[in-house]
XYZ file of N, CA and C in Angstrom:
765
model
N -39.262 -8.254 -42.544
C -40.120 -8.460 -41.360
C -40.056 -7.222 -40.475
N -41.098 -6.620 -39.931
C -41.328 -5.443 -39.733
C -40.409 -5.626 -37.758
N -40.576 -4.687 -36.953
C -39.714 -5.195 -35.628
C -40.836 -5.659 -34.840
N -41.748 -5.344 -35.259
C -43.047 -5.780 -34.027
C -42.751 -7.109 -34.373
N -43.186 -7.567 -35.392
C -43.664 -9.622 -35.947
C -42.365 -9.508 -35.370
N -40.884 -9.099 -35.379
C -39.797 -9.822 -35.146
C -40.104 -10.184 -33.518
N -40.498 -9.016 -32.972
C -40.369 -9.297 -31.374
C -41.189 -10.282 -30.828
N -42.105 -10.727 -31.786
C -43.470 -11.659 -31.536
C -42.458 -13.553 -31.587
N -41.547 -13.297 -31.565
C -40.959 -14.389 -32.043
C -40.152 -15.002 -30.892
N -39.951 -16.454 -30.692
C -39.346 -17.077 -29.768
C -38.421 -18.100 -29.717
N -37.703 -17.775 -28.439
C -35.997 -18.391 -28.133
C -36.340 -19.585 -27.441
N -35.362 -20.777 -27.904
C -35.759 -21.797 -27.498
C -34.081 -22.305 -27.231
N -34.087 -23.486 -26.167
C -32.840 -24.198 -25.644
C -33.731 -25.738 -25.713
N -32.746 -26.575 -26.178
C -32.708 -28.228 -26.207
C -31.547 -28.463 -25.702
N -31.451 -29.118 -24.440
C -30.162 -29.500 -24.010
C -30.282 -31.325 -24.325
N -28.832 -31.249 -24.723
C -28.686 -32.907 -25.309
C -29.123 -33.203 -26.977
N -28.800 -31.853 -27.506
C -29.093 -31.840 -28.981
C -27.753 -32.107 -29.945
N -27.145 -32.742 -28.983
C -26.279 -33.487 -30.155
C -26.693 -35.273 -31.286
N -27.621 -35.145 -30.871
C -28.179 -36.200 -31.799
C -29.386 -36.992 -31.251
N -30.034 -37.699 -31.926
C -31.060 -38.367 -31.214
C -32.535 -37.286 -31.355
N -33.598 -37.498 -30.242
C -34.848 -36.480 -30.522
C -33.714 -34.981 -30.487
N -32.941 -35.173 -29.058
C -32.752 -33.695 -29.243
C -32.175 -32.901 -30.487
N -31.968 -34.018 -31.116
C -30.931 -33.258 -32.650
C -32.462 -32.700 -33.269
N -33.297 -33.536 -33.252
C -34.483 -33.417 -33.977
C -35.304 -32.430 -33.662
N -35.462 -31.701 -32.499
C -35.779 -30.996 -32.049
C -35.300 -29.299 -32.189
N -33.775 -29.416 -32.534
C -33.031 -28.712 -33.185
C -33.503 -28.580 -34.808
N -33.625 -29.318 -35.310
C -34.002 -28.806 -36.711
C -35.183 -28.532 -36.902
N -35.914 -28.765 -36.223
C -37.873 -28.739 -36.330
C -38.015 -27.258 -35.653
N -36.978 -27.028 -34.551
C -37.490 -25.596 -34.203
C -36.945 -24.448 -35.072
N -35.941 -24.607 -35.721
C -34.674 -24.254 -37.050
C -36.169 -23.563 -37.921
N -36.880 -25.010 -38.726
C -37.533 -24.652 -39.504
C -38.996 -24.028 -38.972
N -38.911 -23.619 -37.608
C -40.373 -23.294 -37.160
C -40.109 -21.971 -37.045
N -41.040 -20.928 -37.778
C -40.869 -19.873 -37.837
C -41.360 -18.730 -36.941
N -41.479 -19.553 -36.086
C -41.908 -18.326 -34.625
C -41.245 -18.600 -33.877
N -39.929 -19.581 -34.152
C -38.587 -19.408 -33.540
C -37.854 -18.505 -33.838
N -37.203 -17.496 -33.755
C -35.753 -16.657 -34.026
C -34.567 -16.876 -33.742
N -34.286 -17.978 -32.062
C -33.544 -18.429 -32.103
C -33.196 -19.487 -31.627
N -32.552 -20.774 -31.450
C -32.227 -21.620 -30.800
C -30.914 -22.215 -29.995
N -30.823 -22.539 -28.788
C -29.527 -22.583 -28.373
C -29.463 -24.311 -28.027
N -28.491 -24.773 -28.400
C -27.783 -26.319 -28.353
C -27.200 -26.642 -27.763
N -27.028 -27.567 -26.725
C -26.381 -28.040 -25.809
C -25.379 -29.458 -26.478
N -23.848 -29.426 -26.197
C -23.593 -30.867 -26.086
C -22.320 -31.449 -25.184
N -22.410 -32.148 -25.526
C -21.882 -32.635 -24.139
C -20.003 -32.672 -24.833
N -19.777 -33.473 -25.904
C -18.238 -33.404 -26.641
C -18.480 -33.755 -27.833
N -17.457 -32.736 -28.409
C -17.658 -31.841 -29.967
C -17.857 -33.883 -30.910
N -16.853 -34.328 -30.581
C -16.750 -35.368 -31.419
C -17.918 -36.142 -31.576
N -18.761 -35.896 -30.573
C -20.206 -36.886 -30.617
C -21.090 -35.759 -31.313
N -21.102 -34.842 -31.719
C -22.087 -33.228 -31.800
C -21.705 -32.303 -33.450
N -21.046 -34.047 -34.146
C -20.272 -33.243 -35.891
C -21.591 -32.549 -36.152
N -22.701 -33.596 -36.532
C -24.097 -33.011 -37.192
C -24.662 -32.003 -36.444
N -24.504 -31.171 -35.216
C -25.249 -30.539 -34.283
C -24.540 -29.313 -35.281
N -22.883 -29.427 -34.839
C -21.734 -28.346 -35.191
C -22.222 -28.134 -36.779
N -22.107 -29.235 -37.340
C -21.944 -28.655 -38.618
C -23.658 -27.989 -39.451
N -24.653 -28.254 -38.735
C -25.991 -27.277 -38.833
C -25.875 -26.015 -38.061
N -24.933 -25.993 -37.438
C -24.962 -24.520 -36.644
C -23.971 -23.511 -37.553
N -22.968 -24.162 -38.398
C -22.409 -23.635 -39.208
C -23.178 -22.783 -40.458
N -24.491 -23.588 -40.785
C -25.734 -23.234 -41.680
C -26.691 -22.286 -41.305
N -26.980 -22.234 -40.272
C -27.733 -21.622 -39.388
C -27.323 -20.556 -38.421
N -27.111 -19.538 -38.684
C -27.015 -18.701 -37.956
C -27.970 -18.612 -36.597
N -29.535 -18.687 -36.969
C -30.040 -19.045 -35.720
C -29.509 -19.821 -34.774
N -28.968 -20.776 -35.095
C -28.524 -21.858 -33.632
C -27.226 -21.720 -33.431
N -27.013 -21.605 -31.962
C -25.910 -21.095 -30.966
C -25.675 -22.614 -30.419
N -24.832 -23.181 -30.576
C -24.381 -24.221 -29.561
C -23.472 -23.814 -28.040
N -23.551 -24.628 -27.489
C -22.917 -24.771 -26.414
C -22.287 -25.777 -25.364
N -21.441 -26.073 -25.370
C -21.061 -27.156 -23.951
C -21.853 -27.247 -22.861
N -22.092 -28.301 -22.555
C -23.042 -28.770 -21.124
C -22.484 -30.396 -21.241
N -22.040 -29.907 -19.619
C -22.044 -31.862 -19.091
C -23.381 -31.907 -17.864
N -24.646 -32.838 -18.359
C -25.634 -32.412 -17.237
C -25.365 -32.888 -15.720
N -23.671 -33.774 -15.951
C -23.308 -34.458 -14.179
C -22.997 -33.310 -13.846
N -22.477 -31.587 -14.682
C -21.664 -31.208 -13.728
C -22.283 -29.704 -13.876
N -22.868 -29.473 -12.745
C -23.766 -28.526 -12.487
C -22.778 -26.851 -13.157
N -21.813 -26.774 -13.011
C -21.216 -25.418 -12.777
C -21.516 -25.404 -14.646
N -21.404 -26.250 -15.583
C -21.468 -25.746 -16.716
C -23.026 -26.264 -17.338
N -23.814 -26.334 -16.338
C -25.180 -25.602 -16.805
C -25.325 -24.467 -16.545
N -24.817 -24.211 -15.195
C -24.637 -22.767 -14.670
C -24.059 -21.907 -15.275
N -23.062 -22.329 -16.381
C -22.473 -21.332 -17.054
C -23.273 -20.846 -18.177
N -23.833 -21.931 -19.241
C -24.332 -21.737 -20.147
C -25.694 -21.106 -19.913
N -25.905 -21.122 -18.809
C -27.276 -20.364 -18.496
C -26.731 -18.781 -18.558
N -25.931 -18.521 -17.917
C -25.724 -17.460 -17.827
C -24.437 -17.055 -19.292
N -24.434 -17.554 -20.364
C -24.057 -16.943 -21.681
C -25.327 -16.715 -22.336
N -26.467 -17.765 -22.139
C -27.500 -17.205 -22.823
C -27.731 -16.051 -22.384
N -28.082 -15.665 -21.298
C -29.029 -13.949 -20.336
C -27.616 -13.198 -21.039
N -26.794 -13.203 -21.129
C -25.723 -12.401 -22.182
C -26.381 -11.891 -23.456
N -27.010 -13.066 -24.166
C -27.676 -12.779 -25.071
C -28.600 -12.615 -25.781
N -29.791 -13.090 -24.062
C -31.229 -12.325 -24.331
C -31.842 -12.690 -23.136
N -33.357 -11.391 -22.831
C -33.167 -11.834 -21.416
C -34.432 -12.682 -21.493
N -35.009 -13.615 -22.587
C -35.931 -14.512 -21.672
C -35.835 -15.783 -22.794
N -36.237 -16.988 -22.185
C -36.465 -17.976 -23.440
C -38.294 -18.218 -23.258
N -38.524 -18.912 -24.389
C -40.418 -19.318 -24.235
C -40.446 -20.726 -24.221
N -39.597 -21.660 -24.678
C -39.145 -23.125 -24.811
C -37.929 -23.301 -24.394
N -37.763 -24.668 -23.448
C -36.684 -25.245 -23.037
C -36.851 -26.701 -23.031
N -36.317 -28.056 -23.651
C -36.296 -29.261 -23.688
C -35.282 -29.736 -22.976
N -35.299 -30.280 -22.168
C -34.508 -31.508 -21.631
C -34.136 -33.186 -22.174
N -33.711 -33.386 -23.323
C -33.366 -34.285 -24.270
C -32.425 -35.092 -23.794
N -31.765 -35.233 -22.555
C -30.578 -36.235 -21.869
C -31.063 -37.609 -21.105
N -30.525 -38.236 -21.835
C -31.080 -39.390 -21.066
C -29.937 -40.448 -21.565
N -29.678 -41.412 -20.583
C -28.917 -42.503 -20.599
C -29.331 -44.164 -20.107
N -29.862 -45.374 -21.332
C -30.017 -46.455 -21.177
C -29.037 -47.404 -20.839
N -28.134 -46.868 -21.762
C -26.790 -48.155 -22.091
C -25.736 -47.469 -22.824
N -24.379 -48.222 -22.699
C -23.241 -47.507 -22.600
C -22.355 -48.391 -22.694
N -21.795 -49.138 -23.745
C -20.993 -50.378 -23.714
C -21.231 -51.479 -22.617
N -20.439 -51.024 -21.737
C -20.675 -52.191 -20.288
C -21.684 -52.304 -19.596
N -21.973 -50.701 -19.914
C -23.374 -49.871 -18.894
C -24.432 -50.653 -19.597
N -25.228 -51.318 -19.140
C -26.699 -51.685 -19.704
C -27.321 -52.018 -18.494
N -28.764 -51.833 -19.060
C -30.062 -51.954 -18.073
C -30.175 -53.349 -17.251
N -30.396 -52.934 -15.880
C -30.125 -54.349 -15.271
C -31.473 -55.029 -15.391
N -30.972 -56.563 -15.585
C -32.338 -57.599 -15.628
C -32.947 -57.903 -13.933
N -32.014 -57.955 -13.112
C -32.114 -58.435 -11.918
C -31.397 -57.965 -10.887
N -31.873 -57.615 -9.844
C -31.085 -57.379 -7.895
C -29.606 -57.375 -8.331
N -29.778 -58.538 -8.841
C -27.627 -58.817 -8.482
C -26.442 -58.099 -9.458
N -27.156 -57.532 -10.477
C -26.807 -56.588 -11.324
C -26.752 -55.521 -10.916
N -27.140 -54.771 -10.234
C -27.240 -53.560 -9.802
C -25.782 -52.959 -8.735
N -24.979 -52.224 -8.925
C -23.969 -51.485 -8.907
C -24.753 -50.054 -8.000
N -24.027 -49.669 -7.242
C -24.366 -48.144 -7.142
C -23.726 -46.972 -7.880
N -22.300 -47.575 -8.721
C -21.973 -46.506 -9.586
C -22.648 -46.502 -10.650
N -23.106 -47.714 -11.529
C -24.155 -47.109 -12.191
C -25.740 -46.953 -11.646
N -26.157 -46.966 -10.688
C -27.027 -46.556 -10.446
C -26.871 -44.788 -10.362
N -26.036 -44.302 -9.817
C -25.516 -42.874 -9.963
C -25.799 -42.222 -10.982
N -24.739 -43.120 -11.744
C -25.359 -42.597 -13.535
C -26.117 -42.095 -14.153
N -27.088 -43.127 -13.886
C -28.582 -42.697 -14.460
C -29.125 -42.035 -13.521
N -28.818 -41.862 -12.295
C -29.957 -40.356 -11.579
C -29.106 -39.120 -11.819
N -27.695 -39.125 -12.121
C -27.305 -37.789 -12.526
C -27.692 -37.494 -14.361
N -27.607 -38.786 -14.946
C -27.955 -37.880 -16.022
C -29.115 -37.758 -16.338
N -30.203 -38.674 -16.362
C -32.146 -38.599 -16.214
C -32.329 -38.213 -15.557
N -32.063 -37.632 -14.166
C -32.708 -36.899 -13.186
C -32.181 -35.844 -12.598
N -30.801 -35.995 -12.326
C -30.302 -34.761 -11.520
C -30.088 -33.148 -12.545
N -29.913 -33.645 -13.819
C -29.745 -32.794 -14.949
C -30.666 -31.794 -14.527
N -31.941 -32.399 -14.871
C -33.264 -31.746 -15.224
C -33.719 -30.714 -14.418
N -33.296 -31.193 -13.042
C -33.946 -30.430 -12.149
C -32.891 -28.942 -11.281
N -31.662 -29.597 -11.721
C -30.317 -28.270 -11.912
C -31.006 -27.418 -13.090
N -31.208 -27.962 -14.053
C -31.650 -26.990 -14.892
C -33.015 -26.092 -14.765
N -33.782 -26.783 -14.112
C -35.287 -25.962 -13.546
C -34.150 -24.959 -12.744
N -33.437 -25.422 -11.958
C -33.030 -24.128 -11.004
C -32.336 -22.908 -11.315
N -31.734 -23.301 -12.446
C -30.999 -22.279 -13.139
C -31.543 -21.248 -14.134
N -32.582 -21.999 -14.867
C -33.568 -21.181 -16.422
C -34.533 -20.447 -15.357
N -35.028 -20.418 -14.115
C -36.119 -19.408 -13.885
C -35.879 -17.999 -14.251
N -34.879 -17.204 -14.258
C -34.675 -16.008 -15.044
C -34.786 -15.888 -16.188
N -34.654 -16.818 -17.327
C -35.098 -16.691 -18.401
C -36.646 -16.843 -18.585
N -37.089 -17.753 -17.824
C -38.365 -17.978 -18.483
C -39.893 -17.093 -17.700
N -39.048 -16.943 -16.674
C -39.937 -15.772 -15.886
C -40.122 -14.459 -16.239
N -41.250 -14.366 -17.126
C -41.493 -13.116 -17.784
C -43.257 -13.230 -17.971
N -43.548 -12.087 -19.358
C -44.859 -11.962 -19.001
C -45.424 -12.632 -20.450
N -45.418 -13.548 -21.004
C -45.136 -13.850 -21.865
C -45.573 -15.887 -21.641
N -46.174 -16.463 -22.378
C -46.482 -17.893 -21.937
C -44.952 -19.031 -21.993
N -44.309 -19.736 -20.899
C -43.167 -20.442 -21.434
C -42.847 -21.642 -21.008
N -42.711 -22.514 -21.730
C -42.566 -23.685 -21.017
C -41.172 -24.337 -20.960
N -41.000 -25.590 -19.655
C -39.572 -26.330 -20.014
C -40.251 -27.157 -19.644
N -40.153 -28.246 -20.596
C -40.010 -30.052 -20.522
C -39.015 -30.826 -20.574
N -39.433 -31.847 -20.150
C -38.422 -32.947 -19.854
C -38.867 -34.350 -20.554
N -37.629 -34.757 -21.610
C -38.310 -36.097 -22.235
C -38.203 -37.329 -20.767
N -39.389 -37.769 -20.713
C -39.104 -38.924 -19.357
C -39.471 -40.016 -20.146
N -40.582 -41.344 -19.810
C -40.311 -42.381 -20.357
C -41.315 -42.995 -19.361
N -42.517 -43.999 -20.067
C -43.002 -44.671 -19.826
C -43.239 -45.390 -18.727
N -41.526 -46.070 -18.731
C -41.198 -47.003 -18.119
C -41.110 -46.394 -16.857
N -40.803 -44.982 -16.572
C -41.179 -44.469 -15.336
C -42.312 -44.182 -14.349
N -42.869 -44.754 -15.079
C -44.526 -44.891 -14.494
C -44.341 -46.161 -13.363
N -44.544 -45.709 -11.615
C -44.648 -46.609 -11.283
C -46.268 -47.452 -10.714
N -47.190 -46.560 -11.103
C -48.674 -47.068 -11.865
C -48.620 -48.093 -12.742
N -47.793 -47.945 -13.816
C -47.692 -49.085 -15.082
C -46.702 -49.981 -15.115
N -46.014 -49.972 -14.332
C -44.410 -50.900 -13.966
C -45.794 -52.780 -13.938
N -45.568 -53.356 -14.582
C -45.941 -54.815 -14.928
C -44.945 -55.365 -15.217
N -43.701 -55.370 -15.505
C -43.163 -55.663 -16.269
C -41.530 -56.307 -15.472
N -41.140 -55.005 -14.570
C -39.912 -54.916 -13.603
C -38.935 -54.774 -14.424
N -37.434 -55.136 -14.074
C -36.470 -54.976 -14.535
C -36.486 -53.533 -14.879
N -34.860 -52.736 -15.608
C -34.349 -51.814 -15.994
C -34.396 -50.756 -14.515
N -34.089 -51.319 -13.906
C -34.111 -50.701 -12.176
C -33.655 -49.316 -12.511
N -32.419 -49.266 -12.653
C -32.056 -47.794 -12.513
C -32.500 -46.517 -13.325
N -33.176 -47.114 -14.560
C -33.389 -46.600 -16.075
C -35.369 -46.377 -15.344
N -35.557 -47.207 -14.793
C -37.127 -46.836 -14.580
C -36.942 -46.077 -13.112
N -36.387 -46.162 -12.312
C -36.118 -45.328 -10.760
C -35.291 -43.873 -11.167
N -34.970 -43.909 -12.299
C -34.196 -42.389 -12.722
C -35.093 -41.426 -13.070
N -35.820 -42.433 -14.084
C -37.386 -41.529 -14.580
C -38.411 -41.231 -13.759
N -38.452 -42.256 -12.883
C -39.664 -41.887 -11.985
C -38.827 -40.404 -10.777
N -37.939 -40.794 -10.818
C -37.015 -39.563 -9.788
C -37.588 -38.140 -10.934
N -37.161 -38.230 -11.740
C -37.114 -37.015 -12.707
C -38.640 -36.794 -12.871
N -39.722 -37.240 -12.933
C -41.104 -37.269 -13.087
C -41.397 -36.431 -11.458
N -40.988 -36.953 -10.212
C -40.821 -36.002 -8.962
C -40.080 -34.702 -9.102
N -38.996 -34.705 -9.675
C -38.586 -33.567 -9.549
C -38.983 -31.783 -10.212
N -39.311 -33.021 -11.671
C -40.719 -32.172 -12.510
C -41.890 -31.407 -11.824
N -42.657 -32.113 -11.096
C -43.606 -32.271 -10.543
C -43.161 -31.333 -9.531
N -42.502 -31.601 -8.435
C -42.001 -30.909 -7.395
C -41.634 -29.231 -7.804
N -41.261 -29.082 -8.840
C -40.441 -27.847 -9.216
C -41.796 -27.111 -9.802
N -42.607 -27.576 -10.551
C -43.793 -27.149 -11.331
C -44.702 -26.112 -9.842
N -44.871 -26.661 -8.788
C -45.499 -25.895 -7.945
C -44.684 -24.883 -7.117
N -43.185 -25.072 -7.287
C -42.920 -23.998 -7.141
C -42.302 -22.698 -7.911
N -42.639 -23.212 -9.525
C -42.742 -22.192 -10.692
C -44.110 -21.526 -10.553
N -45.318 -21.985 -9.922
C -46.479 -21.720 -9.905
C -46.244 -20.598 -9.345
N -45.913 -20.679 -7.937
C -46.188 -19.526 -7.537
C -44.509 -18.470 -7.769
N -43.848 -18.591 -8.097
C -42.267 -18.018 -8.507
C -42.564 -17.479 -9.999
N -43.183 -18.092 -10.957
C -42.984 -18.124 -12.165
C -44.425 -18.347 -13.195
N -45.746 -17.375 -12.609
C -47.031 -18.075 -13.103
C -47.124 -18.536 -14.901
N -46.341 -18.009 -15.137
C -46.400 -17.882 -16.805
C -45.880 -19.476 -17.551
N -44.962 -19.924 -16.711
C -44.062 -21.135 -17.329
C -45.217 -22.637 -16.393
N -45.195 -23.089 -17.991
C -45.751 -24.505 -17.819
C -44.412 -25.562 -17.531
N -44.247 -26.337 -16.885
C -43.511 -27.716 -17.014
C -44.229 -28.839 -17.093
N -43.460 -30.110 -18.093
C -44.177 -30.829 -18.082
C -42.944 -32.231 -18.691
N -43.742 -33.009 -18.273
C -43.042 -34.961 -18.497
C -43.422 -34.828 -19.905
N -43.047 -35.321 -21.039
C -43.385 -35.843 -22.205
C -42.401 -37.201 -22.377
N -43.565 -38.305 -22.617
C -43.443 -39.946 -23.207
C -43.244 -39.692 -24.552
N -41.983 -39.885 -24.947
C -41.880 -39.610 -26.470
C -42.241 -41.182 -27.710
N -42.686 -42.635 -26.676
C -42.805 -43.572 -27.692
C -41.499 -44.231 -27.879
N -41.314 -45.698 -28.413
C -40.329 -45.641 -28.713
C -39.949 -45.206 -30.240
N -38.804 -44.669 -30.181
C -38.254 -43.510 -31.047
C -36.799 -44.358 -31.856
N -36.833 -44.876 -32.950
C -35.622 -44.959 -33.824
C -34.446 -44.428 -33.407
N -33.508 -44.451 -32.392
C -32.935 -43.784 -32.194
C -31.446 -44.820 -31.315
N -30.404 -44.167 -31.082
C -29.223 -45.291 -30.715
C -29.845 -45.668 -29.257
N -30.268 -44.884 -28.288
C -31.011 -45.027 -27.365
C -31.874 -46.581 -27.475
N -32.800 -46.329 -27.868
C -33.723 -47.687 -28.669
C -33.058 -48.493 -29.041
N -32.157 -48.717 -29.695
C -31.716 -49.581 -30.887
C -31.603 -50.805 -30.901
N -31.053 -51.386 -29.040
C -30.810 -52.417 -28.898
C -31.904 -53.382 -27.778
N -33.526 -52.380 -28.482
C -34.530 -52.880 -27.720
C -35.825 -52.878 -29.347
N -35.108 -52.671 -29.846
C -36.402 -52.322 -31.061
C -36.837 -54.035 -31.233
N -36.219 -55.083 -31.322
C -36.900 -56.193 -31.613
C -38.278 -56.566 -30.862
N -39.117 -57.261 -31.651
C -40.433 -57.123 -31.667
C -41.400 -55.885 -31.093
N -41.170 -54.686 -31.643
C -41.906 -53.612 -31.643
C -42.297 -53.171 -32.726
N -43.863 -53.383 -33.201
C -44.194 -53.489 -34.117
C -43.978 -52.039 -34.511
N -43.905 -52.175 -36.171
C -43.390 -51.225 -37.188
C -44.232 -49.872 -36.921
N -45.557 -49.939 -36.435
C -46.751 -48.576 -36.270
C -46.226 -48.007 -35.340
N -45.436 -48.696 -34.052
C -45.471 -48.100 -32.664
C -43.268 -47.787 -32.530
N -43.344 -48.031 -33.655
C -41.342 -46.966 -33.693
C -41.343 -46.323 -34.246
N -41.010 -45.217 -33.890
C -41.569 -43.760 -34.102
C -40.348 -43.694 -35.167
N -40.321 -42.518 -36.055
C -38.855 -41.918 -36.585
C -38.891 -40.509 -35.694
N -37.830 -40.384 -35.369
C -37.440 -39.114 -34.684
C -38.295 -37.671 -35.543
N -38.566 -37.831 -36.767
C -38.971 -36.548 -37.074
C -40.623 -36.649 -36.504
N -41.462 -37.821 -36.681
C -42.825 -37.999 -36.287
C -43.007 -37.748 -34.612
N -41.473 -37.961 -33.872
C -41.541 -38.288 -32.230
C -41.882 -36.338 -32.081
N -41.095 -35.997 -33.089
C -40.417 -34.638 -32.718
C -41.470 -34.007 -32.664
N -42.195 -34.027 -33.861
C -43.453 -33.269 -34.299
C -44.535 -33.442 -33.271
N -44.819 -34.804 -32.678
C -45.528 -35.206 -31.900
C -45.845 -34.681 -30.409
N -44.543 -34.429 -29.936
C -44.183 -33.802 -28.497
C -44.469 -32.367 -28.818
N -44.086 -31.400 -29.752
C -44.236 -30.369 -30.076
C -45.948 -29.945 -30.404
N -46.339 -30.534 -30.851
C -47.783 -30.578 -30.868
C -48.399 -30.828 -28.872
N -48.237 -31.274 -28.635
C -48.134 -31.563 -27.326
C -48.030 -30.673 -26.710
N -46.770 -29.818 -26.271
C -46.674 -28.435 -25.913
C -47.424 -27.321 -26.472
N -47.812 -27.462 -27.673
C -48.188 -26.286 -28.059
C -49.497 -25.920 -27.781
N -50.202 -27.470 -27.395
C -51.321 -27.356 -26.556
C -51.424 -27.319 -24.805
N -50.448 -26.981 -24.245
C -50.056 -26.896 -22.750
C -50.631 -25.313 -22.642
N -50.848 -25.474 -21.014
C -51.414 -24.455 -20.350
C -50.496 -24.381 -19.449
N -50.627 -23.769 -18.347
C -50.041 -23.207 -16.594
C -50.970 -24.113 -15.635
N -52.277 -24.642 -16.327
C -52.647 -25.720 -15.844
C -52.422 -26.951 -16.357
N -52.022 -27.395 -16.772
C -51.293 -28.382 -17.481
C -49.934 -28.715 -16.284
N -49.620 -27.688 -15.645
C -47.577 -27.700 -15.321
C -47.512 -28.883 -14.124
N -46.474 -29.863 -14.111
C -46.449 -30.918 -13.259
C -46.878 -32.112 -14.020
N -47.769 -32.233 -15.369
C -48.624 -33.633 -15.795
C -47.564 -34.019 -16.479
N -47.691 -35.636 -16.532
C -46.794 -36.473 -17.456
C -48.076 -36.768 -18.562
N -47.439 -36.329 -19.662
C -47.984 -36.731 -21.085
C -47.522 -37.506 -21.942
N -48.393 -38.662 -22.761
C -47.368 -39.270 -23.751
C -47.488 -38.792 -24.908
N -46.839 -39.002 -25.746
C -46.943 -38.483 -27.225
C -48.361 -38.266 -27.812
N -49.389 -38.895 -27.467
C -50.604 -38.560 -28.127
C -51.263 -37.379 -27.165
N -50.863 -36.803 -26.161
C -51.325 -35.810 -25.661
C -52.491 -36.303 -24.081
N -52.541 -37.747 -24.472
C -53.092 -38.419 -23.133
C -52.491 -38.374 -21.909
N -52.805 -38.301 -21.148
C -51.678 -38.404 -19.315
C -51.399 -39.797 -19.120
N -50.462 -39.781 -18.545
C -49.891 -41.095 -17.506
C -49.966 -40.929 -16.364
N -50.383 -42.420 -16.268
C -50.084 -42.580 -14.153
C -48.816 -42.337 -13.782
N -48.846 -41.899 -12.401
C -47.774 -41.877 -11.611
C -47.152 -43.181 -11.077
């Protein structure tokens, strides 16, 4: 490959690619060849064997530690990447938290805790938007680049019919603001970088798992169809596009 086509080529970060879409997202950009490189986020090695042991295969992909509650080691890993190049063109936000042994989605008022309510706005929401604050040096260049954030349906408070999962739908809709909020001021900071919400469907995944009953077989995605899907998605994004929540078919959602 000659150095021009090499330089034509692009760096991408998935944070929360220790399994789930973000694992998937990791191998789809692996095999996408106008990637050169990819960097992996996880949170602890023991949950991240399959992340570790494809990075062992792959020279392209760089893993890295990230806890998204604790800002100083996004901050770090931001700054090992600019160590090792100075811009990215893709960034995914793949963290998200439903349920957790004890931790599950509340049905009702009297369920609701403020430590786990915490929870879920540090890891669906507060993540995302530490991380908008930190990647503008990478992605601010002259060059088209986007960072998304997987959000979720259920954060729609346009489409809320339904109620329940309080903290799990008030995390997303937080993170859908913060998206939004940050997008106009990449506009004028950063004209080149799109941001954007992507509805990934429900997705086969441990996330899902203990909600898949009666969801018919057409509408559960497998992580490689979710993957492909969102990626198609971006690849049709603009700088006018930055701030919209999209679902997997490339349609918008209400706010």
């Amino acid at each position: 490959m000659s150095a021009e086509l090499q330089n034509d080529r692009q760096i991408a970060l998935v944070v929360g690619a220790s399994q789930g879409i973000g694992l998937g997202f990791v191998r789809q950009l692996l095999a996408d060849g106008r990637f050169e490189r990819v960097y992996g986020t996880y949170r602890r090695p023991e949950t991240a064997q399959e992340l570790l042991a494809l990075a062992e295969q792959s020279p392209q992909l760089v893993c890295l530690p990230v806890d998204v509650t604790d800002e100083g080691t996004i901050e770090g890993a931001i700054a090992h990447i600019q160590t090792l190049t100075p811009r990215l063109h893709r960034a995914v936000y793949c963290v998200g938290v439903l349920h957790d042994g004890d931790f599950q989605p509340e049905k009702s008022l009297r369920q609701l805790t403020s430590e786990n309510l915490m929870r879920s706005f540090q890891t669906n929401a507060f993540g995302a938007v530490l991380l908008a604050k930190h990647l503008m040096p990478l992605l601010k260049h002259d060059q088209p680049s986007i960072l998304a954030a997987v959000s979720a349906k259920v954060g729609s408070i346009g489409d809320n019919r339904l109620g329940g999962w309080y903290g799990y739908r008030a995390s997303k809709a937080a993170l859908n603001m913060f998206i939004k909020t940050a997008s106009l001021e990449y506009a004028r900071r950063s004209p080149n970088t799109t941001l954007a919400l992507l509805h990934p469907g429900t997705t086969d995944t441990r996330l899902s798992e203990p909600f898949q009953r009666g969801v018919p077989p057409e509408k559960l995605f497998s992580v490689e169809r979710t993957v492909a899907q969102l990626m198609a998605v971006m690849d049709g994004l603009t700088p006018a596009d930055s701030g919209e929540f999209f679902s997997w078919d490339g349609s918008r959602l209400p706010w």
